[in-house]
Amino acid sequence: MAPQGQPASVPDDGLTTRERRDRPLLIVHTGDGKGKSTAAFGLALRAWSQGWPVGVFQFVKSAKWRIGEERALRVLADSGAGGTVDWHKMGSGWSWVRDRVDPDGDPAAAAAEGWAQIRRDLAAQTYRLYVLDELTYPLRWGWLDVAEVVETLRTRPGRQHVVVTGRRAPQELLDAADLVTEMTKIRHPMDAGQKGQRGIEW
Amino acid sequence: MAPQGQPASVPDDGLTTRERRDRPLLIVHTGDGKGKSTAAFGLALRAWSQGWPVGVFQFVKSAKWRIGEERALRVLADSGAGGTVDWHKMGSGWSWVRDRVDPDGDPAAAAAEGWAQIRRDLAAQTYRLYVLDELTYPLRWGWLDVAEVVETLRTRPGRQHVVVTGRRAPQELLDAADLVTEMTKIRHPMDAGQKGQRGIEW
């Protein structure tokens, strides 16, 4: 039995242990259950604590925009005690677009604009952790080209970690990922007629 | 088809919509995959943002003690911009014990001491959110009485939310929970011979 925390086998991949350990990860949180995005923002806490620059890109207008997580990460970034956090939302117009994208305009065009910025940031190695929140939906809806997105993520330079969240992640994305977790709903309060509530859902 | 965010049916439970919406939740994150604790700490971000007092109780000595999450939540609490966070660890001696529990001493006794404090806090309604991190292990190992723990959680007063994390949650706990999510490992870097790394695992 391998010691705790040790891999069961060492692959013949030509990498040193250190190179293998520090290999940048492509992480996917998918499935119909809760916690996909919540766990991604938990990862952002660790990244912030390491002093890393973190970029959050939200691809779908969520009920309450994850205002709790956004507030918390802004306070952390402003504290100066860890890394930086840039938070970008598609639905309200990407923040780097001078003439804001019309929030009631073409969502496919807005998604493409967001993805184009991520490509630029990956090429420039702007962040150490990218939270691509609910990216699976524009992929599923055909707003972004799955093959192009996967190839860009797969060939990103440097040591940039990426976590993608959302239901029904395309198989090509799963195949390219280093770490895939499926969140499965076993029981949910809405099954018992309960609506979402403050502090839990947002 | 029900409107988005609406429950599919309204139960005949004698509660008003508001009472039902604000019902305190017992949440369980279980399964063999990643993200159980990470998502619980993501929930803590939301609770903090609501200005709630949050209590974290860690029942198992984790590799790196979730130092990233702990640092982040301490910075958030100290900011004064949200709620408070108390962070208690079993392995290093529960912080409320004047004569610290010997960390090399009886872990079953330490677990019982931690649970006794949670009972006191639940009775006193000390927190609005309790993160009972890896509580499933002392339950599985027989260090705590499952029936007593479940009954205490089920009958807790007020509007206290509780999230329990850990593998192999006992069925009685799952039966009592309002929301259960199973995190399932689809692919993990250790499968490819990679060890845990800073900023991702801790």
mmCIF file of C-alpha atoms in Angstrom:
data_model
loop_
_atom_site.group_PDB
_atom_site.id
_atom_site.type_symbol
_atom_site.label_atom_id
_atom_site.label_comp_id
_atom_site.label_asym_id
_atom_site.label_seq_id
_atom_site.Cartn_x
_atom_site.Cartn_y
_atom_site.Cartn_z
ATOM 1 C CA MET A 1 0.000 0.000 0.000
ATOM 2 C CA ALA A 2 1.414 3.391 -1.007
ATOM 3 C CA PRO A 3 2.085 5.936 1.744
ATOM 4 C CA GLN A 4 -0.688 8.500 2.164
ATOM 5 C CA GLY A 5 -0.487 11.290 -0.413
ATOM 6 C CA GLN A 6 1.806 9.287 -2.665
ATOM 7 C CA PRO A 7 0.769 8.411 -6.181
ATOM 8 C CA ALA A 8 0.191 4.711 -6.752
ATOM 9 C CA SER A 9 2.614 4.664 -9.635
ATOM 10 C CA VAL A 10 5.113 7.000 -11.263
ATOM 11 C CA PRO A 11 4.481 7.503 -14.955
ATOM 12 C CA ASP A 12 7.171 7.312 -17.580
ATOM 13 C CA ASP A 13 6.462 10.806 -18.904
ATOM 14 C CA GLY A 14 9.952 12.293 -18.864
ATOM 15 C CA LEU A 15 9.049 14.826 -16.178
ATOM 16 C CA THR A 16 10.862 15.350 -12.901
ATOM 17 C CA THR A 17 8.816 14.934 -9.732
ATOM 18 C CA ARG A 18 8.831 18.698 -9.302
ATOM 19 C CA GLU A 19 7.744 19.362 -12.865
ATOM 20 C CA ARG A 20 4.991 16.800 -12.497
ATOM 21 C CA ARG A 21 3.886 18.230 -9.156
ATOM 22 C CA ASP A 22 3.750 21.783 -10.452
ATOM 23 C CA ARG A 23 2.078 20.868 -13.707
ATOM 24 C CA PRO A 24 -0.727 23.328 -14.344
ATOM 25 C CA LEU A 25 -4.142 21.741 -13.960
ATOM 26 C CA LEU A 26 -7.265 21.939 -16.044
ATOM 27 C CA ILE A 27 -10.073 21.214 -13.586
ATOM 28 C CA VAL A 28 -13.748 20.646 -14.417
ATOM 29 C CA HIS A 29 -16.638 20.713 -11.935
ATOM 30 C CA THR A 30 -19.720 19.335 -13.629
ATOM 31 C CA GLY A 31 -22.913 17.429 -12.855
ATOM 32 C CA ASP A 32 -26.438 18.411 -11.798
ATOM 33 C CA GLY A 33 -25.647 18.880 -8.102
ATOM 34 C CA LYS A 34 -24.760 21.894 -6.015
ATOM 35 C CA GLY A 35 -21.251 23.044 -5.286
ATOM 36 C CA LYS A 36 -19.670 23.249 -8.727
ATOM 37 C CA SER A 37 -19.103 26.996 -8.615
ATOM 38 C CA THR A 38 -18.920 27.146 -4.837
ATOM 39 C CA ALA A 39 -15.982 24.743 -4.849
ATOM 40 C CA ALA A 40 -14.331 26.763 -7.623
ATOM 41 C CA PHE A 41 -14.520 29.878 -5.458
ATOM 42 C CA GLY A 42 -13.127 27.829 -2.583
ATOM 43 C CA LEU A 43 -10.143 27.076 -4.828
ATOM 44 C CA ALA A 44 -9.853 30.809 -5.427
ATOM 45 C CA LEU A 45 -9.368 31.272 -1.670
ATOM 46 C CA ARG A 46 -6.341 28.983 -1.783
ATOM 47 C CA ALA A 47 -4.955 30.736 -4.829
ATOM 48 C CA TRP A 48 -5.425 34.120 -3.159
ATOM 49 C CA SER A 49 -3.673 32.806 -0.056
ATOM 50 C CA GLN A 50 -0.705 31.801 -2.245
ATOM 51 C CA GLY A 51 -0.494 35.370 -3.494
ATOM 52 C CA TRP A 52 -1.591 34.409 -6.997
ATOM 53 C CA PRO A 53 -3.415 36.659 -9.432
ATOM 54 C CA VAL A 54 -6.909 35.223 -9.939
ATOM 55 C CA GLY A 55 -9.256 35.933 -12.827
ATOM 56 C CA VAL A 56 -12.959 35.112 -12.556
ATOM 57 C CA PHE A 57 -15.058 35.062 -15.727
ATOM 58 C CA GLN A 58 -18.789 34.513 -15.299
ATOM 59 C CA PHE A 59 -20.492 33.308 -18.465
ATOM 60 C CA VAL A 60 -24.105 33.113 -17.372
ATOM 61 C CA LYS A 61 -26.243 35.601 -15.542
ATOM 62 C CA SER A 62 -26.858 33.838 -12.261
ATOM 63 C CA ALA A 63 -29.852 34.547 -10.077
ATOM 64 C CA LYS A 64 -27.957 36.776 -7.685
ATOM 65 C CA TRP A 65 -24.596 36.974 -9.480
ATOM 66 C CA ARG A 66 -22.734 35.179 -6.676
ATOM 67 C CA ILE A 67 -22.614 38.500 -4.855
ATOM 68 C CA GLY A 68 -21.362 36.907 -1.658
ATOM 69 C CA GLU A 69 -18.337 35.338 -3.307
ATOM 70 C CA GLU A 70 -17.650 38.481 -5.309
ATOM 71 C CA ARG A 71 -17.774 40.719 -2.231
ATOM 72 C CA ALA A 72 -15.562 38.333 -0.279
ATOM 73 C CA LEU A 73 -12.945 38.046 -3.021
ATOM 74 C CA ARG A 74 -12.874 41.830 -3.480
ATOM 75 C CA VAL A 75 -12.296 42.334 0.251
ATOM 76 C CA LEU A 76 -9.528 39.727 0.148
ATOM 77 C CA ALA A 77 -7.886 41.358 -2.873
ATOM 78 C CA ASP A 78 -8.116 44.803 -1.266
ATOM 79 C CA SER A 79 -6.566 43.499 1.960
ATOM 80 C CA GLY A 80 -3.178 43.204 0.298
ATOM 81 C CA ALA A 81 -2.568 40.051 2.360
ATOM 82 C CA GLY A 82 -2.713 37.723 -0.639
ATOM 83 C CA GLY A 83 -3.134 37.773 -4.389
ATOM 84 C CA THR A 84 -5.234 39.906 -6.695
ATOM 85 C CA VAL A 85 -8.702 39.138 -8.025
ATOM 86 C CA ASP A 86 -10.245 40.434 -11.255
ATOM 87 C CA TRP A 87 -13.941 39.639 -11.563
ATOM 88 C CA HIS A 88 -15.596 39.843 -14.971
ATOM 89 C CA LYS A 89 -19.268 39.268 -15.785
ATOM 90 C CA MET A 90 -20.694 38.630 -19.190
ATOM 91 C CA GLY A 91 -24.293 39.684 -18.607
ATOM 92 C CA SER A 92 -23.485 43.154 -17.356
ATOM 93 C CA GLY A 93 -20.971 43.811 -20.111
ATOM 94 C CA TRP A 94 -17.389 42.604 -19.819
ATOM 95 C CA SER A 95 -15.454 45.124 -17.807
ATOM 96 C CA TRP A 96 -12.604 45.441 -20.303
ATOM 97 C CA VAL A 97 -14.915 46.522 -23.130
ATOM 98 C CA ARG A 98 -14.796 50.299 -23.415
ATOM 99 C CA ASP A 99 -18.204 50.554 -25.012
ATOM 100 C CA ARG A 100 -20.001 48.088 -22.825
ATOM 101 C CA VAL A 101 -21.644 45.142 -24.467
ATOM 102 C CA ASP A 102 -25.375 45.723 -24.486
ATOM 103 C CA PRO A 103 -26.621 43.398 -21.726
ATOM 104 C CA ASP A 104 -29.819 42.915 -23.701
ATOM 105 C CA GLY A 105 -27.847 42.407 -26.881
ATOM 106 C CA ASP A 106 -26.489 39.284 -28.517
ATOM 107 C CA PRO A 107 -25.378 36.905 -25.756
ATOM 108 C CA ALA A 108 -23.461 34.731 -28.234
ATOM 109 C CA ALA A 109 -21.391 37.758 -29.252
ATOM 110 C CA ALA A 110 -20.838 38.625 -25.578
ATOM 111 C CA ALA A 111 -19.671 35.070 -24.868
ATOM 112 C CA ALA A 112 -17.284 35.210 -27.833
ATOM 113 C CA GLU A 113 -15.916 38.546 -26.565
ATOM 114 C CA GLY A 114 -15.333 37.008 -23.127
ATOM 115 C CA TRP A 115 -13.589 34.013 -24.564
ATOM 116 C CA ALA A 116 -11.394 36.245 -26.767
ATOM 117 C CA GLN A 117 -10.224 38.057 -23.629
ATOM 118 C CA ILE A 118 -9.469 34.763 -21.875
ATOM 119 C CA ARG A 119 -7.369 33.741 -24.896
ATOM 120 C CA ARG A 120 -5.459 37.017 -24.624
ATOM 121 C CA ASP A 121 -4.976 36.555 -20.862
ATOM 122 C CA LEU A 122 -3.819 32.957 -21.275
ATOM 123 C CA ALA A 123 -1.310 34.017 -23.926
ATOM 124 C CA ALA A 124 -0.076 36.850 -21.687
ATOM 125 C CA GLN A 125 -0.127 34.586 -18.599
ATOM 126 C CA THR A 126 -2.138 37.230 -16.755
ATOM 127 C CA TYR A 127 -3.409 34.896 -14.000
ATOM 128 C CA ARG A 128 -2.281 31.822 -12.104
ATOM 129 C CA LEU A 129 -5.891 30.675 -11.591
ATOM 130 C CA TYR A 130 -8.783 31.188 -13.977
ATOM 131 C CA VAL A 131 -12.329 30.508 -12.765
ATOM 132 C CA LEU A 132 -14.377 30.057 -15.948
ATOM 133 C CA ASP A 133 -17.732 29.947 -14.248
ATOM 134 C CA GLU A 134 -20.494 28.233 -16.227
ATOM 135 C CA LEU A 135 -18.403 28.150 -19.377
ATOM 136 C CA THR A 136 -20.047 24.843 -20.264
ATOM 137 C CA TYR A 137 -23.288 26.590 -21.238
ATOM 138 C CA PRO A 138 -21.966 28.741 -24.117
ATOM 139 C CA LEU A 139 -20.087 25.633 -25.228
ATOM 140 C CA ARG A 140 -23.286 23.583 -25.205
ATOM 141 C CA TRP A 141 -25.292 26.305 -26.869
ATOM 142 C CA GLY A 142 -22.847 26.550 -29.752
ATOM 143 C CA TRP A 143 -21.815 30.111 -28.894
ATOM 144 C CA LEU A 144 -18.196 29.007 -28.627
ATOM 145 C CA ASP A 145 -16.355 26.411 -30.659
ATOM 146 C CA VAL A 146 -15.654 23.449 -28.381
ATOM 147 C CA ALA A 147 -12.604 22.224 -30.310
ATOM 148 C CA GLU A 148 -11.034 25.674 -30.352
ATOM 149 C CA VAL A 149 -11.677 26.281 -26.661
ATOM 150 C CA VAL A 150 -10.282 22.878 -25.680
ATOM 151 C CA GLU A 151 -7.205 23.319 -27.866
ATOM 152 C CA THR A 152 -6.533 26.773 -26.420
ATOM 153 C CA LEU A 153 -6.849 25.463 -22.878
ATOM 154 C CA ARG A 154 -4.736 22.401 -23.641
ATOM 155 C CA THR A 155 -1.881 24.403 -25.143
ATOM 156 C CA ARG A 156 -1.891 27.325 -22.697
ATOM 157 C CA PRO A 157 1.637 28.385 -21.762
ATOM 158 C CA GLY A 158 3.305 28.498 -18.353
ATOM 159 C CA ARG A 159 1.812 27.373 -15.079
ATOM 160 C CA GLN A 160 -1.761 28.612 -15.320
ATOM 161 C CA HIS A 161 -4.466 26.615 -13.550
ATOM 162 C CA VAL A 162 -7.966 26.688 -15.005
ATOM 163 C CA VAL A 163 -11.214 25.559 -13.403
ATOM 164 C CA VAL A 164 -14.329 25.291 -15.572
ATOM 165 C CA THR A 165 -17.770 24.879 -14.002
ATOM 166 C CA GLY A 166 -21.201 24.001 -15.312
ATOM 167 C CA ARG A 167 -23.541 21.166 -16.172
ATOM 168 C CA ARG A 168 -23.085 18.884 -19.144
ATOM 169 C CA ALA A 169 -19.437 19.593 -19.835
ATOM 170 C CA PRO A 170 -18.584 18.484 -23.391
ATOM 171 C CA GLN A 171 -16.728 15.185 -23.603
ATOM 172 C CA GLU A 172 -13.796 16.830 -25.401
ATOM 173 C CA LEU A 173 -13.330 19.120 -22.401
ATOM 174 C CA LEU A 174 -13.519 16.199 -19.963
ATOM 175 C CA ASP A 175 -10.959 14.311 -22.036
ATOM 176 C CA ALA A 176 -8.551 17.245 -21.865
ATOM 177 C CA ALA A 177 -8.985 17.819 -18.115
ATOM 178 C CA ASP A 178 -6.558 16.669 -15.438
ATOM 179 C CA LEU A 179 -9.153 16.631 -12.666
ATOM 180 C CA VAL A 180 -12.884 16.123 -13.150
ATOM 181 C CA THR A 181 -15.391 16.070 -10.322
ATOM 182 C CA GLU A 182 -19.073 15.423 -10.833
ATOM 183 C CA MET A 183 -21.414 16.966 -8.306
ATOM 184 C CA THR A 184 -24.488 14.757 -8.041
ATOM 185 C CA LYS A 185 -27.723 15.837 -6.449
ATOM 186 C CA ILE A 186 -28.882 13.322 -3.872
ATOM 187 C CA ARG A 187 -31.464 15.537 -2.214
ATOM 188 C CA HIS A 188 -32.356 19.199 -2.664
ATOM 189 C CA PRO A 189 -34.695 21.452 -0.665
ATOM 190 C CA MET A 190 -36.580 22.435 -3.824
ATOM 191 C CA ASP A 191 -37.750 18.832 -3.969
ATOM 192 C CA ALA A 192 -39.627 19.633 -0.763
ATOM 193 C CA GLY A 193 -41.099 22.830 -2.162
ATOM 194 C CA GLN A 194 -38.457 25.137 -0.730
ATOM 195 C CA LYS A 195 -37.139 28.115 -2.684
ATOM 196 C CA GLY A 196 -33.556 29.329 -2.676
ATOM 197 C CA GLN A 197 -32.559 31.478 0.255
ATOM 198 C CA ARG A 198 -30.136 34.247 1.055
ATOM 199 C CA GLY A 199 -26.786 33.171 2.450
ATOM 200 C CA ILE A 200 -27.136 29.682 1.030
ATOM 201 C CA GLU A 201 -27.915 30.130 -2.653
ATOM 202 C CA TRP A 202 -26.215 33.525 -3.001
ATOM 203 C CA MET B 1 -43.057 23.730 -16.772
ATOM 204 C CA ALA B 2 -42.462 25.669 -13.570
ATOM 205 C CA PRO B 3 -40.850 29.120 -13.825
ATOM 206 C CA GLN B 4 -37.121 29.145 -13.106
ATOM 207 C CA GLY B 5 -36.343 29.077 -9.400
ATOM 208 C CA GLN B 6 -39.841 27.965 -8.465
ATOM 209 C CA PRO B 7 -40.416 24.702 -6.653
ATOM 210 C CA ALA B 8 -42.257 22.116 -8.706
ATOM 211 C CA SER B 9 -44.896 21.711 -6.024
ATOM 212 C CA VAL B 10 -45.876 23.352 -2.767
ATOM 213 C CA PRO B 11 -45.979 20.946 0.149
ATOM 214 C CA ASP B 12 -48.799 20.759 2.626
ATOM 215 C CA ASP B 13 -46.538 21.285 5.634
ATOM 216 C CA GLY B 14 -48.369 24.115 7.391
ATOM 217 C CA LEU B 15 -45.530 26.573 6.790
ATOM 218 C CA THR B 16 -45.836 29.959 5.129
ATOM 219 C CA THR B 17 -43.723 30.540 2.028
ATOM 220 C CA ARG B 18 -41.411 32.742 4.072
ATOM 221 C CA GLU B 19 -41.063 30.197 6.854
ATOM 222 C CA ARG B 20 -40.352 27.499 4.317
ATOM 223 C CA ARG B 21 -37.830 29.667 2.470
ATOM 224 C CA ASP B 22 -35.951 30.575 5.627
ATOM 225 C CA ARG B 23 -35.980 27.071 7.051
ATOM 226 C CA PRO B 24 -32.539 26.268 8.381
ATOM 227 C CA LEU B 25 -30.759 23.696 6.258
ATOM 228 C CA LEU B 26 -28.762 20.637 7.143
ATOM 229 C CA ILE B 27 -26.414 20.160 4.190
ATOM 230 C CA VAL B 28 -24.137 17.182 3.551
ATOM 231 C CA HIS B 29 -21.258 17.078 1.042
ATOM 232 C CA THR B 30 -20.119 13.503 0.660
ATOM 233 C CA GLY B 31 -18.570 11.142 -1.895
ATOM 234 C CA ASP B 32 -15.042 10.221 -2.915
ATOM 235 C CA GLY B 33 -14.453 13.243 -5.149
ATOM 236 C CA LYS B 34 -12.845 16.610 -4.571
ATOM 237 C CA GLY B 35 -14.695 19.721 -3.518
ATOM 238 C CA LYS B 36 -16.632 18.588 -0.445
ATOM 239 C CA SER B 37 -14.838 20.895 1.964
ATOM 240 C CA THR B 38 -13.956 23.452 -0.687
ATOM 241 C CA ALA B 39 -17.638 23.965 -1.460
ATOM 242 C CA ALA B 40 -18.406 24.215 2.269
ATOM 243 C CA PHE B 41 -15.882 27.041 2.595
ATOM 244 C CA GLY B 42 -17.447 28.630 -0.469
ATOM 245 C CA LEU B 43 -20.744 28.595 1.446
ATOM 246 C CA ALA B 44 -18.924 30.281 4.314
ATOM 247 C CA LEU B 45 -18.082 33.160 1.949
ATOM 248 C CA ARG B 46 -21.789 33.724 1.346
ATOM 249 C CA ALA B 47 -22.579 33.508 5.032
ATOM 250 C CA TRP B 48 -19.815 35.996 5.809
ATOM 251 C CA SER B 49 -21.161 38.328 3.142
ATOM 252 C CA GLN B 50 -24.581 38.194 4.842
ATOM 253 C CA GLY B 51 -22.946 39.340 8.062
ATOM 254 C CA TRP B 52 -23.539 36.001 9.759
ATOM 255 C CA PRO B 53 -21.413 34.517 12.517
ATOM 256 C CA VAL B 54 -19.705 31.415 11.106
ATOM 257 C CA GLY B 55 -18.202 28.573 13.122
ATOM 258 C CA VAL B 56 -15.754 26.149 11.493
ATOM 259 C CA PHE B 57 -14.966 22.884 13.284
ATOM 260 C CA GLN B 58 -12.313 20.669 11.710
ATOM 261 C CA PHE B 59 -12.489 17.075 12.863
ATOM 262 C CA VAL B 60 -9.562 15.533 11.054
ATOM 263 C CA LYS B 61 -5.993 16.679 10.754
ATOM 264 C CA SER B 62 -5.736 17.486 7.083
ATOM 265 C CA ALA B 63 -2.459 17.483 5.198
ATOM 266 C CA LYS B 64 -2.042 21.231 5.315
ATOM 267 C CA TRP B 65 -4.983 22.163 7.573
ATOM 268 C CA ARG B 66 -6.735 24.095 4.811
ATOM 269 C CA ILE B 67 -4.440 26.990 5.598
ATOM 270 C CA GLY B 68 -5.529 28.935 2.545
ATOM 271 C CA GLU B 69 -9.187 28.892 3.518
ATOM 272 C CA GLU B 70 -8.373 29.644 7.137
ATOM 273 C CA ARG B 71 -6.203 32.647 6.255
ATOM 274 C CA ALA B 72 -8.820 33.958 3.853
ATOM 275 C CA LEU B 73 -11.681 33.638 6.340
ATOM 276 C CA ARG B 74 -9.620 35.297 9.073
ATOM 277 C CA VAL B 75 -8.846 38.245 6.783
ATOM 278 C CA LEU B 76 -12.532 38.496 5.904
ATOM 279 C CA ALA B 77 -13.584 38.392 9.551
ATOM 280 C CA ASP B 78 -10.971 41.008 10.483
ATOM 281 C CA SER B 79 -12.122 43.299 7.677
ATOM 282 C CA GLY B 80 -15.334 44.079 9.542
ATOM 283 C CA ALA B 81 -17.149 44.160 6.194
ATOM 284 C CA GLY B 82 -19.154 41.000 6.906
ATOM 285 C CA GLY B 83 -19.731 38.424 9.582
ATOM 286 C CA THR B 84 -17.436 36.814 12.108
ATOM 287 C CA VAL B 85 -15.534 33.544 11.746
ATOM 288 C CA ASP B 86 -14.397 31.247 14.554
ATOM 289 C CA TRP B 87 -12.090 28.482 13.379
ATOM 290 C CA HIS B 88 -11.552 25.458 15.608
ATOM 291 C CA LYS B 89 -9.258 22.497 14.948
ATOM 292 C CA MET B 90 -9.381 19.185 16.698
ATOM 293 C CA GLY B 91 -5.844 18.002 16.018
ATOM 294 C CA SER B 92 -4.106 21.009 17.494
ATOM 295 C CA GLY B 93 -6.326 21.100 20.581
ATOM 296 C CA TRP B 94 -9.747 22.753 20.502
ATOM 297 C CA SER B 95 -9.273 26.456 21.072
ATOM 298 C CA TRP B 96 -11.911 26.709 23.822
ATOM 299 C CA VAL B 97 -10.193 24.136 26.026
ATOM 300 C CA ARG B 98 -8.159 25.967 28.633
ATOM 301 C CA ASP B 99 -5.803 23.091 29.177
ATOM 302 C CA ARG B 100 -5.285 22.140 25.575
ATOM 303 C CA VAL B 101 -6.166 18.652 24.521
ATOM 304 C CA ASP B 102 -2.951 16.744 23.959
ATOM 305 C CA PRO B 103 -2.696 16.562 20.152
ATOM 306 C CA ASP B 104 -1.006 13.208 20.496
ATOM 307 C CA GLY B 105 -3.607 12.092 23.024
ATOM 308 C CA ASP B 106 -6.868 10.245 22.578
ATOM 309 C CA PRO B 107 -8.424 11.427 19.315
ATOM 310 C CA ALA B 108 -11.793 9.901 20.227
ATOM 311 C CA ALA B 109 -11.881 12.017 23.392
ATOM 312 C CA ALA B 110 -10.884 15.077 21.381
ATOM 313 C CA ALA B 111 -13.682 14.414 18.905
ATOM 314 C CA ALA B 112 -16.172 14.042 21.744
ATOM 315 C CA GLU B 113 -14.966 17.320 23.244
ATOM 316 C CA GLY B 114 -15.446 19.052 19.905
ATOM 317 C CA TRP B 115 -18.924 17.666 19.496
ATOM 318 C CA ALA B 116 -19.850 18.686 23.051
ATOM 319 C CA GLN B 117 -18.906 22.286 22.173
ATOM 320 C CA ILE B 118 -20.984 22.168 18.996
ATOM 321 C CA ARG B 119 -23.954 20.992 21.091
ATOM 322 C CA ARG B 120 -23.436 23.964 23.416
ATOM 323 C CA ASP B 121 -23.146 26.360 20.487
ATOM 324 C CA LEU B 122 -26.245 24.962 18.796
ATOM 325 C CA ALA B 123 -28.209 25.313 22.026
ATOM 326 C CA ALA B 124 -26.929 28.878 22.469
ATOM 327 C CA GLN B 125 -27.450 29.648 18.763
ATOM 328 C CA THR B 126 -23.902 30.958 18.569
ATOM 329 C CA TYR B 127 -23.599 30.767 14.775
ATOM 330 C CA ARG B 128 -25.805 31.070 11.710
ATOM 331 C CA LEU B 129 -23.568 28.685 9.715
ATOM 332 C CA TYR B 130 -21.636 25.725 11.087
ATOM 333 C CA VAL B 131 -19.013 24.058 8.906
ATOM 334 C CA LEU B 132 -18.491 20.624 10.462
ATOM 335 C CA ASP B 133 -15.544 19.648 8.318
ATOM 336 C CA GLU B 134 -14.918 15.903 8.012
ATOM 337 C CA LEU B 135 -17.377 15.116 10.788
ATOM 338 C CA THR B 136 -18.246 11.915 8.949
ATOM 339 C CA TYR B 137 -14.971 10.277 9.987
ATOM 340 C CA PRO B 138 -15.439 10.323 13.778
ATOM 341 C CA LEU B 139 -18.984 9.161 13.094
ATOM 342 C CA ARG B 140 -17.714 6.265 10.990
ATOM 343 C CA TRP B 141 -14.988 5.407 13.458
ATOM 344 C CA GLY B 142 -17.443 5.151 16.335
ATOM 345 C CA TRP B 143 -15.932 8.105 18.191
ATOM 346 C CA LEU B 144 -19.319 9.843 18.187
ATOM 347 C CA ASP B 145 -22.780 8.340 18.484
ATOM 348 C CA VAL B 146 -24.488 8.702 15.121
ATOM 349 C CA ALA B 147 -28.037 8.665 16.509
ATOM 350 C CA GLU B 148 -27.241 11.321 19.105
ATOM 351 C CA VAL B 149 -25.465 13.565 16.613
ATOM 352 C CA VAL B 150 -28.285 13.274 14.082
ATOM 353 C CA GLU B 151 -30.950 13.941 16.716
ATOM 354 C CA THR B 152 -29.065 16.994 18.001
ATOM 355 C CA LEU B 153 -28.713 18.367 14.492
ATOM 356 C CA ARG B 154 -32.323 17.585 13.635
ATOM 357 C CA THR B 155 -33.720 19.339 16.704
ATOM 358 C CA ARG B 156 -31.383 22.353 16.745
ATOM 359 C CA PRO B 157 -33.246 25.562 17.564
ATOM 360 C CA GLY B 158 -33.601 28.747 15.561
ATOM 361 C CA ARG B 159 -32.293 29.362 12.072
ATOM 362 C CA GLN B 160 -28.892 27.721 12.175
ATOM 363 C CA HIS B 161 -27.546 26.236 8.954
ATOM 364 C CA VAL B 162 -25.177 23.283 9.214
ATOM 365 C CA VAL B 163 -22.936 21.806 6.526
ATOM 366 C CA VAL B 164 -21.248 18.474 7.180
ATOM 367 C CA THR B 165 -18.450 17.219 4.923
ATOM 368 C CA GLY B 166 -16.639 13.927 4.501
ATOM 369 C CA ARG B 167 -16.710 10.580 2.763
ATOM 370 C CA ARG B 168 -19.134 7.798 3.614
ATOM 371 C CA ALA B 169 -21.704 9.883 5.474
ATOM 372 C CA PRO B 170 -23.899 7.598 7.593
ATOM 373 C CA GLN B 171 -27.316 6.886 6.118
ATOM 374 C CA GLU B 172 -29.074 8.326 9.203
ATOM 375 C CA LEU B 173 -27.334 11.646 8.550
ATOM 376 C CA LEU B 174 -28.281 11.577 4.872
ATOM 377 C CA ASP B 175 -31.886 10.823 5.841
ATOM 378 C CA ALA B 176 -31.970 13.833 8.156
ATOM 379 C CA ALA B 177 -30.364 16.236 5.667
ATOM 380 C CA ASP B 178 -32.233 18.767 3.558
ATOM 381 C CA LEU B 179 -29.586 18.951 0.857
ATOM 382 C CA VAL B 180 -27.138 16.205 -0.023
ATOM 383 C CA THR B 181 -24.536 16.488 -2.746
ATOM 384 C CA GLU B 182 -22.215 13.661 -3.703
ATOM 385 C CA MET B 183 -18.872 14.656 -5.170
ATOM 386 C CA THR B 184 -17.716 11.888 -7.492
ATOM 387 C CA LYS B 185 -14.201 11.532 -8.795
ATOM 388 C CA ILE B 186 -14.181 11.198 -12.550
ATOM 389 C CA ARG B 187 -10.482 11.858 -13.036
ATOM 390 C CA HIS B 188 -7.746 12.912 -10.628
ATOM 391 C CA PRO B 189 -4.118 13.909 -11.275
ATOM 392 C CA MET B 190 -2.863 11.310 -8.784
ATOM 393 C CA ASP B 191 -4.134 8.729 -11.239
ATOM 394 C CA ALA B 192 -1.412 10.039 -13.564
ATOM 395 C CA GLY B 193 1.256 9.903 -10.872
ATOM 396 C CA GLN B 194 0.940 13.534 -9.819
ATOM 397 C CA LYS B 195 1.192 14.579 -6.176
ATOM 398 C CA GLY B 196 -0.848 17.328 -4.547
ATOM 399 C CA GLN B 197 0.358 20.853 -5.102
ATOM 400 C CA ARG B 198 0.328 24.170 -3.331
ATOM 401 C CA GLY B 199 -2.547 26.483 -4.193
ATOM 402 C CA ILE B 200 -4.688 23.604 -5.423
ATOM 403 C CA GLU B 201 -4.727 21.037 -2.623
ATOM 404 C CA TRP B 202 -4.153 23.518 0.202
#
